[in-house]
Amino acid sequence: MSAAHERTDGGGDPHGTAPGGEATAAFQVDLRGVVDLLARHLYSSPRVYLRELLQNGVDAITARVALEGPEAPSRILLRPLPDGGLEVHDSGVGLTRVEAQELLATIGRSSKRDVELGSGREEFLGQFGIGLLSAFMVADEIELVSRSARPSPSGGRAAPVRWRGRADGRYELVELGPDDPDAPADPGSVVRLRPRRDTEHWLAPETVVALAQDFGSLLPVELLVETRLDGGDATGADGPVALRRLSGDELPWRAAHPTPAARDAALAGYAERTLGFGPLARIDLDLPLAGLSGVAYVLPAAVAPTTTARHRVYLKRMLLGSAVDDLLPPWAFFVRCVLDASVLRPTASREGLYEDEVLLATRDALGAQVRRWLLETLAADTVLARRFLETHHLAVRALALTDDEMLDVAARVLPFETTAGTGTLADLAEAHPEGRLLYSASVEEFRRIAPVAAAQGLAVVNGGYVYDADLLERVAARFPQWRLSPVSATDVAHVLAEVEPLRELEVADALASVDAALAEQDCDVVLRRYEPDALPAMLLHDRDGDHAREAARVAETDDLWGEILAGLSGPARPRRLVLNDANDTVRDLLASPDAEVRAAGARSLYVTAVLASGKALQPVEAALMNDSLSLLLARALAAPRPDQHSDQNTDEETR
């Protein structure tokens, strides 16, 4: 050990003197507290320690290439140690004693070398000090031995240095003599980690290999791991050594292939290995201004629009994160990206992207590329277009809500549930050139009126699914010639045939009693004839009537607002239960002389109509059904059977 030796328990003398002579004091740093902060709040997992060490190595190599030219060596070697530790060797620019002291003796301070190694420079990944500090999450002791590639101020080679830091905040920094066995012969650095008792698994050889492959498989340097083959002593320390290369030569989407089909197969296999699925399609991404390239993979199965899209992002070919969100517009939830960028700004933990103007512009540009692929794919009726619509039609609907060009495509290709079956809006408009097109605002409303509307030839679209009501409203404004509008109770009532005047007089009293029975349900009863005759009743729900009824309730409780709303809303229009006079059950019900039976039957038909719409029964409606069925069953069980009448007549004749 040479005389140039520094030892401290906290980062140097905390006191100093200001230029004017006034005494100053520096903050004291509890390194254990900082490490706990890193482990619990900054980084998501201790696994990032290896990424930080790889970043330091890549930055050092980049600096040496800038110093010596492209012929400088570019290699990082990972060497698991028999005692459970780990060595990370790099062929980078190395450190002088002054640089090591500046970088490693003070936590959180900028330095000249920080500026040289990447504060705002695209070539570098991170900052040396905080990266090395993160290794304390898995180690109680870190040792750094380094030789600088820069000549010393006096000429010749700079002396190698050794820095040894401990998790309790103590460190020592020494220059090594030429005969010291730890002194490296060539420029570069070696980091040695000694694991804590509860973190040995993070330094295990299989874990190191897995982490290195995950973080560094795309690095532009030679990333090697040393493995010992079978042989030697029980620990394998004396066995033969093999080097395994973990990094590739080129980004997968930029690698050369003999044919387009071979490239498709290679990129599909890459998606299966990295993302875990075989894609439905692939979209090449390229933003030269952002230094970004990659691939967007279309998911093979549908996902909910609220699903958070998480992407695999590399920053300067180092893995930033495998679950980075907010990279694409919300409507592009059907793709997952793998990409590499150079100018996007990482968060402090370097596990996500910082929300700034560059990211916003990148998001818009990537969304434009996905949108262009979508428009081109849906422009023709191909197998891919049909499969995409079957799987991801919600994405087209979401984009069409804000994009007029996509709205035109959606009207032509998107399937909608209609009273004429499943079809596109363009096909439905072509089939009804002279008539109106109507749409329901809910699934329940569509199911209530669909059987009757279909039988009468009324074109109604189900707008109750996700995005559809808003989308149909936009279509109505963009294609006024289709005369598309929300359906109302009046629209359906107009196509129902009125009963003959004599028949209406015949059942007037019965209808009045039935109407009174449903008054508490805020429901009028009318009699019409319509197809299909197997349908006994249909419930028409008018949204304008809902508003009118709400205004009527306010008018009853608030004099001032009641007068205003009464003048604006007009008379309340309740729901209508339309009884089908072509149905035998309805005719028998109206002919019954028992008023209680008629009332119970009407309530049963009302609840049945509610159920037919797919709407869940409210407690009041369920109680109404139970009471009605109880009364009808009691009447049916109490009524004499025809054979009982015959037996009674025979007995009387015998007497």
Tab-separated table of C-alpha atoms in Angstrom, residues 6-15 26-31 101-107 109 163 166 168-172:
chain	number	residue	atom	x	y	z
A	6	GLU	CA	-7.503	8.049	2.765
A	7	ARG	CA	-9.885	6.675	5.351
A	8	THR	CA	-13.095	8.196	6.680
A	9	ASP	CA	-16.270	7.287	8.518
A	10	GLY	CA	-18.709	9.561	6.729
A	11	GLY	CA	-17.443	11.185	3.577
A	12	GLY	CA	-14.707	13.615	4.712
A	13	ASP	CA	-14.469	16.665	6.938
A	14	PRO	CA	-17.960	18.080	7.419
A	15	HIS	CA	-16.638	21.562	8.269
A	26	ALA	CA	-21.947	20.076	5.529
A	27	PHE	CA	-24.802	17.652	6.011
A	28	GLN	CA	-23.843	14.307	7.520
A	29	VAL	CA	-25.179	11.321	5.546
A	30	ASP	CA	-26.273	8.051	7.115
A	31	LEU	CA	-25.408	5.613	4.348
A	101	GLN	CA	-12.465	10.347	-4.476
A	102	GLU	CA	-14.721	12.818	-6.258
A	103	LEU	CA	-17.177	10.161	-7.402
A	104	LEU	CA	-17.256	7.851	-4.426
A	105	ALA	CA	-16.511	9.951	-1.349
A	106	THR	CA	-19.536	12.266	-1.643
A	107	ILE	CA	-23.131	11.204	-2.115
A	109	ARG	CA	-22.816	15.875	-5.513
A	163	TRP	CA	-11.894	1.829	-2.995
A	166	ARG	CA	-19.182	-0.648	3.666
A	168	ASP	CA	-22.378	1.380	7.594
A	169	GLY	CA	-20.911	4.419	5.826
A	170	ARG	CA	-17.165	3.739	6.209
A	171	TYR	CA	-14.860	3.610	3.210
A	172	GLU	CA	-11.174	3.641	2.360
